[in-house]
PDB file of C-alpha atoms in Angstrom:
ATOM      1  CA  UNK A  28     136.040 108.150  38.177  1.00  0.00           C
ATOM      2  CA  UNK A  29     139.429 109.937  39.890  1.00  0.00           C
ATOM      3  CA  UNK A  30     137.631 113.158  39.501  1.00  0.00           C
ATOM      4  CA  UNK A  31     134.755 112.424  41.687  1.00  0.00           C
ATOM      5  CA  UNK A  32     136.165 110.785  43.606  1.00  0.00           C
ATOM      6  CA  UNK A  33     138.719 114.251  44.108  1.00  0.00           C
ATOM      7  CA  UNK A  34     135.006 116.387  43.743  1.00  0.00           C
ATOM      8  CA  UNK A  35     133.334 114.392  46.330  1.00  0.00           C
ATOM      9  CA  UNK A  36     136.462 114.517  49.835  1.00  0.00           C
ATOM     10  CA  UNK A  37     137.229 117.901  48.517  1.00  0.00           C
ATOM     11  CA  UNK A  38     133.539 119.073  48.862  1.00  0.00           C
ATOM     12  CA  UNK A  39     132.577 121.334  52.155  1.00  0.00           C
ATOM     13  CA  UNK A  40     129.146 121.627  53.373  1.00  0.00           C
ATOM     14  CA  UNK A  41     127.512 122.948  56.164  1.00  0.00           C
ATOM     15  CA  UNK A  42     126.034 119.580  57.301  1.00  0.00           C
ATOM     16  CA  UNK A  43     128.393 116.984  56.702  1.00  0.00           C
ATOM     17  CA  UNK A  44     126.950 113.844  54.415  1.00  0.00           C
ATOM     18  CA  UNK A  45     129.237 111.056  55.778  1.00  0.00           C
ATOM     19  CA  UNK A  46     126.950 107.905  54.472  1.00  0.00           C
ATOM     20  CA  UNK A  47     126.549 109.765  50.859  1.00  0.00           C
ATOM     21  CA  UNK A  48     129.976 110.469  50.645  1.00  0.00           C
ATOM     22  CA  UNK A  49     130.971 106.868  52.131  1.00  0.00           C
ATOM     23  CA  UNK A  50     128.562 106.120  48.478  1.00  0.00           C
ATOM     24  CA  UNK A  51     130.192 108.588  46.448  1.00  0.00           C
ATOM     25  CA  UNK A  52     133.488 107.473  46.815  1.00  0.00           C
ATOM     26  CA  UNK A  53     132.307 103.586  46.725  1.00  0.00           C
ATOM     27  CA  UNK A  54     130.320 104.557  43.199  1.00  0.00           C
ATOM     28  CA  UNK A  55     133.652 106.947  42.238  1.00  0.00           C
ATOM     29  CA  UNK A  56     135.866 103.499  42.987  1.00  0.00           C
ATOM     30  CA  UNK A  57     133.568 100.867  41.078  1.00  0.00           C
ATOM     31  CA  UNK A  58     134.120 103.141  37.677  1.00  0.00           C
ATOM     32  CA  UNK A  59     137.581 103.355  38.339  1.00  0.00           C
ATOM     33  CA  UNK A  60     137.535  99.237  38.483  1.00  0.00           C
ATOM     34  CA  UNK A  61     135.116  99.272  35.574  1.00  0.00           C
ATOM     35  CA  UNK A  62     137.626 101.665  33.930  1.00  0.00           C
ATOM     36  CA  UNK A  63     140.230  99.209  34.122  1.00  0.00           C
ATOM     37  CA  UNK A  64     138.114  96.826  33.635  1.00  0.00           C
ATOM     38  CA  UNK A  65     137.650  98.405  29.931  1.00  0.00           C
ATOM     39  CA  UNK A  66     141.668  98.137  29.380  1.00  0.00           C
ATOM     40  CA  UNK A  67     142.305  94.664  30.622  1.00  0.00           C
ATOM     41  CA  UNK A  68     139.405  92.371  28.825  1.00  0.00           C
ATOM     42  CA  UNK A  69     139.783  91.824  25.151  1.00  0.00           C
ATOM     43  CA  UNK A  70     136.267  90.899  23.155  1.00  0.00           C
ATOM     44  CA  UNK A  71     138.219  87.687  22.099  1.00  0.00           C
ATOM     45  CA  UNK A  72     138.405  86.685  25.622  1.00  0.00           C
ATOM     46  CA  UNK A  73     134.422  86.922  26.005  1.00  0.00           C
ATOM     47  CA  UNK A  74     133.521  85.347  22.057  1.00  0.00           C
ATOM     48  CA  UNK A  75     132.441  81.783  24.168  1.00  0.00           C
ATOM     49  CA  UNK A  76     131.013  82.362  26.970  1.00  0.00           C
ATOM     50  CA  UNK A  77     127.008  82.226  27.249  1.00  0.00           C
ATOM     51  CA  UNK A  78     125.209  85.488  27.801  1.00  0.00           C
ATOM     52  CA  UNK A  79     124.749  84.777  30.717  1.00  0.00           C
ATOM     53  CA  UNK A  80     128.029  85.008  32.246  1.00  0.00           C
ATOM     54  CA  UNK A  81     128.929  88.212  31.132  1.00  0.00           C
ATOM     55  CA  UNK A  82     126.005  89.477  32.743  1.00  0.00           C
ATOM     56  CA  UNK A  83     127.608  90.548  35.886  1.00  0.00           C
ATOM     57  CA  UNK A  84     131.034  92.866  34.249  1.00  0.00           C
ATOM     58  CA  UNK A  85     128.043  94.658  32.311  1.00  0.00           C
ATOM     59  CA  UNK A  86     125.619  95.471  34.677  1.00  0.00           C
ATOM     60  CA  UNK A  87     128.984  96.325  36.742  1.00  0.00           C
ATOM     61  CA  UNK A  88     130.252  98.304  33.529  1.00  0.00           C
ATOM     62  CA  UNK A  89     126.384  99.926  33.318  1.00  0.00           C
ATOM     63  CA  UNK A  90     126.286 100.962  36.832  1.00  0.00           C
ATOM     64  CA  UNK A  91     129.533 103.024  36.572  1.00  0.00           C
ATOM     65  CA  UNK A  92     128.843 105.019  33.653  1.00  0.00           C
ATOM     66  CA  UNK A  93     125.028 105.478  34.595  1.00  0.00           C
ATOM     67  CA  UNK A  94     126.890 106.499  38.319  1.00  0.00           C
ATOM     68  CA  UNK A  95     128.880 108.992  36.320  1.00  0.00           C
ATOM     69  CA  UNK A  96     127.263 110.133  33.403  1.00  0.00           C
ATOM     70  CA  UNK A  97     124.408 111.287  36.426  1.00  0.00           C
ATOM     71  CA  UNK A  98     126.820 113.032  38.077  1.00  0.00           C
ATOM     72  CA  UNK A  99     128.486 114.529  35.601  1.00  0.00           C
ATOM     73  CA  UNK A 100     125.454 115.836  34.415  1.00  0.00           C
ATOM     74  CA  UNK A 101     123.475 116.430  38.410  1.00  0.00           C
ATOM     75  CA  UNK A 102     126.910 118.629  38.663  1.00  0.00           C
ATOM     76  CA  UNK A 103     126.950 120.818  35.225  1.00  0.00           C
ATOM     77  CA  UNK A 104     122.917 121.177  35.664  1.00  0.00           C
ATOM     78  CA  UNK A 105     123.714 122.391  39.888  1.00  0.00           C
ATOM     79  CA  UNK A 106     126.292 125.154  38.423  1.00  0.00           C
ATOM     80  CA  UNK A 107     124.249 126.483  35.459  1.00  0.00           C
ATOM     81  CA  UNK A 108     121.215 126.930  37.864  1.00  0.00           C
ATOM     82  CA  UNK A 109     123.316 128.523  40.184  1.00  0.00           C
ATOM     83  CA  UNK A 110     124.522 131.099  37.138  1.00  0.00           C
ATOM     84  CA  UNK A 111     121.465 131.715  35.689  1.00  0.00           C
ATOM     85  CA  UNK A 112     119.974 132.786  38.848  1.00  0.00           C
ATOM     86  CA  UNK A 113     119.790 136.396  40.277  1.00  0.00           C
ATOM     87  CA  UNK A 114     119.499 135.507  43.620  1.00  0.00           C
ATOM     88  CA  UNK A 115     121.249 132.887  45.753  1.00  0.00           C
ATOM     89  CA  UNK A 116     119.117 129.583  45.682  1.00  0.00           C
ATOM     90  CA  UNK A 117     119.537 125.612  46.593  1.00  0.00           C
ATOM     91  CA  UNK A 118     120.784 123.537  44.343  1.00  0.00           C
ATOM     92  CA  UNK A 119     118.782 120.802  42.575  1.00  0.00           C
ATOM     93  CA  UNK A 120     120.724 117.829  44.586  1.00  0.00           C
ATOM     94  CA  UNK A 121     121.876 119.022  47.892  1.00  0.00           C
ATOM     95  CA  UNK A 122     120.463 117.299  50.860  1.00  0.00           C
ATOM     96  CA  UNK A 123     121.191 113.697  51.518  1.00  0.00           C
ATOM     97  CA  UNK A 124     118.105 112.252  50.816  1.00  0.00           C
ATOM     98  CA  UNK A 125     118.257 113.415  47.238  1.00  0.00           C
ATOM     99  CA  UNK A 126     121.917 112.063  46.395  1.00  0.00           C
ATOM    100  CA  UNK A 127     120.553 108.851  47.800  1.00  0.00           C
ATOM    101  CA  UNK A 128     117.688 109.050  45.763  1.00  0.00           C
ATOM    102  CA  UNK A 129     120.138 109.749  42.485  1.00  0.00           C
ATOM    103  CA  UNK A 130     122.311 107.236  43.765  1.00  0.00           C
ATOM    104  CA  UNK A 131     119.979 104.493  43.540  1.00  0.00           C
ATOM    105  CA  UNK A 132     118.624 105.261  40.407  1.00  0.00           C
ATOM    106  CA  UNK A 133     121.377 105.514  38.428  1.00  0.00           C
ATOM    107  CA  UNK A 134     122.455 101.981  40.308  1.00  0.00           C
ATOM    108  CA  UNK A 135     118.904 100.695  39.244  1.00  0.00           C
ATOM    109  CA  UNK A 136     119.312 102.095  35.729  1.00  0.00           C
ATOM    110  CA  UNK A 137     122.612 100.697  35.553  1.00  0.00           C
ATOM    111  CA  UNK A 138     121.787  97.157  36.454  1.00  0.00           C
ATOM    112  CA  UNK A 139     118.994  97.025  33.944  1.00  0.00           C
ATOM    113  CA  UNK A 140     120.796  97.898  30.916  1.00  0.00           C
ATOM    114  CA  UNK A 141     124.199  95.667  31.760  1.00  0.00           C
ATOM    115  CA  UNK A 142     121.624  92.937  32.387  1.00  0.00           C
ATOM    116  CA  UNK A 143     119.561  94.274  28.836  1.00  0.00           C
ATOM    117  CA  UNK A 144     122.580  94.105  26.897  1.00  0.00           C
ATOM    118  CA  UNK A 145     124.484  91.151  28.145  1.00  0.00           C
ATOM    119  CA  UNK A 146     121.075  88.765  27.973  1.00  0.00           C
ATOM    120  CA  UNK A 147     120.411  89.857  24.166  1.00  0.00           C
ATOM    121  CA  UNK A 148     124.178  89.247  23.699  1.00  0.00           C
ATOM    122  CA  UNK A 149     124.429  92.855  21.528  1.00  0.00           C
ATOM    123  CA  UNK A 150     128.136  92.444  21.655  1.00  0.00           C
ATOM    124  CA  UNK A 151     128.971  89.203  19.291  1.00  0.00           C
ATOM    125  CA  UNK A 152     126.765  90.145  16.606  1.00  0.00           C
ATOM    126  CA  UNK A 153     128.845  90.315  13.510  1.00  0.00           C
ATOM    127  CA  UNK A 154     129.033  94.034  11.624  1.00  0.00           C
ATOM    128  CA  UNK A 155     126.527  93.623   9.737  1.00  0.00           C
ATOM    129  CA  UNK A 156     123.547  92.883  12.060  1.00  0.00           C
ATOM    130  CA  UNK A 157     125.138  94.976  15.068  1.00  0.00           C
ATOM    131  CA  UNK A 158     123.399  97.958  14.583  1.00  0.00           C
ATOM    132  CA  UNK A 159     119.511  95.958  14.556  1.00  0.00           C
ATOM    133  CA  UNK A 160     120.806  94.330  17.718  1.00  0.00           C
ATOM    134  CA  UNK A 161     121.531  97.664  19.219  1.00  0.00           C
ATOM    135  CA  UNK A 162     118.514  99.087  18.269  1.00  0.00           C
ATOM    136  CA  UNK A 163     117.074  95.924  19.749  1.00  0.00           C
ATOM    137  CA  UNK A 164     118.811  96.933  22.932  1.00  0.00           C
ATOM    138  CA  UNK A 165     117.741 100.446  22.547  1.00  0.00           C
ATOM    139  CA  UNK A 166     113.728 100.003  22.318  1.00  0.00           C
ATOM    140  CA  UNK A 167     114.221  97.833  25.525  1.00  0.00           C
ATOM    141  CA  UNK A 168     116.055 100.414  27.465  1.00  0.00           C
ATOM    142  CA  UNK A 169     114.230 103.264  26.628  1.00  0.00           C
ATOM    143  CA  UNK A 170     110.860 102.247  28.811  1.00  0.00           C
ATOM    144  CA  UNK A 171     113.096 101.726  31.669  1.00  0.00           C
ATOM    145  CA  UNK A 172     115.084 104.879  30.986  1.00  0.00           C
ATOM    146  CA  UNK A 173     112.215 106.392  30.577  1.00  0.00           C
ATOM    147  CA  UNK A 174     110.449 105.245  33.936  1.00  0.00           C
ATOM    148  CA  UNK A 175     113.541 105.708  35.702  1.00  0.00           C
ATOM    149  CA  UNK A 176     114.007 108.876  35.381  1.00  0.00           C
ATOM    150  CA  UNK A 177     111.173 110.495  35.675  1.00  0.00           C
ATOM    151  CA  UNK A 178     110.868 108.744  39.509  1.00  0.00           C
ATOM    152  CA  UNK A 179     113.777 110.135  40.124  1.00  0.00           C
ATOM    153  CA  UNK A 180     112.849 113.777  39.038  1.00  0.00           C
ATOM    154  CA  UNK A 181     109.686 113.709  40.680  1.00  0.00           C
ATOM    155  CA  UNK A 182     111.321 112.397  44.120  1.00  0.00           C
ATOM    156  CA  UNK A 183     114.004 114.781  44.019  1.00  0.00           C
ATOM    157  CA  UNK A 184     111.537 117.784  43.815  1.00  0.00           C
ATOM    158  CA  UNK A 185     108.930 116.240  46.303  1.00  0.00           C
ATOM    159  CA  UNK A 186     112.196 115.724  48.541  1.00  0.00           C
ATOM    160  CA  UNK A 187     112.962 119.293  47.745  1.00  0.00           C
ATOM    161  CA  UNK A 188     109.828 121.014  48.328  1.00  0.00           C
ATOM    162  CA  UNK A 189     109.417 118.861  51.466  1.00  0.00           C
ATOM    163  CA  UNK A 190     112.772 120.213  52.670  1.00  0.00           C
ATOM    164  CA  UNK A 191     111.179 123.996  52.134  1.00  0.00           C
ATOM    165  CA  UNK A 192     107.988 122.641  53.925  1.00  0.00           C
ATOM    166  CA  UNK A 193     109.703 121.804  56.713  1.00  0.00           C
ATOM    167  CA  UNK A 194     111.809 124.767  57.045  1.00  0.00           C
ATOM    168  CA  UNK A 195     108.988 127.172  56.686  1.00  0.00           C
ATOM    169  CA  UNK A 196     107.062 125.131  59.692  1.00  0.00           C
ATOM    170  CA  UNK A 197     110.216 125.642  61.812  1.00  0.00           C
ATOM    171  CA  UNK A 198     109.966 128.922  61.232  1.00  0.00           C
ATOM    172  CA  UNK A 199     112.953 128.836  59.093  1.00  0.00           C
ATOM    173  CA  UNK A 200     114.423 130.426  55.590  1.00  0.00           C
ATOM    174  CA  UNK A 201     117.310 129.201  54.180  1.00  0.00           C
ATOM    175  CA  UNK A 202     118.887 132.404  54.644  1.00  0.00           C
ATOM    176  CA  UNK A 203     118.912 132.157  58.794  1.00  0.00           C
ATOM    177  CA  UNK A 204     122.247 130.063  57.888  1.00  0.00           C
ATOM    178  CA  UNK A 205     123.886 133.861  56.240  1.00  0.00           C
ATOM    179  CA  UNK A 206     122.585 136.078  58.584  1.00  0.00           C
TER     180      UNK A 206
END
């Protein structure tokens, strides 16, 4: 969370992105909060609670984990794609619309995973049935993750292509700012 917060606040862009920076900073704070919750809360505290009482905590944790993973993967992919390109190219996720799309999908994915984990009451299973409970949770979560991931991929590419076509329609290229 602290690393993401540092990356967001230290990022310099040609066009300022005040709202995505605010959203990214909020999510980084959510990750820090969920990390603190993980250390403060013990499994013994949750044993007697009903599943619907645990769902809010697991949705927060799921959203934080999903956002952290998404942020890290997109950051690494942008870096690797930049290294593999012979000429200067656009990153995979650059515009504010793309950032908001990634944030929204990672939030929805985390909420869905946390909700499923909490409702299925996976954490209260004993050691013998834990593997089966996790597989059951996985069976419900995989289609949601695949669908949201596919929608995010198509959405990111759509926004990227739309930005390219709008620049060409205006008679500009991505290299006009460099000249």
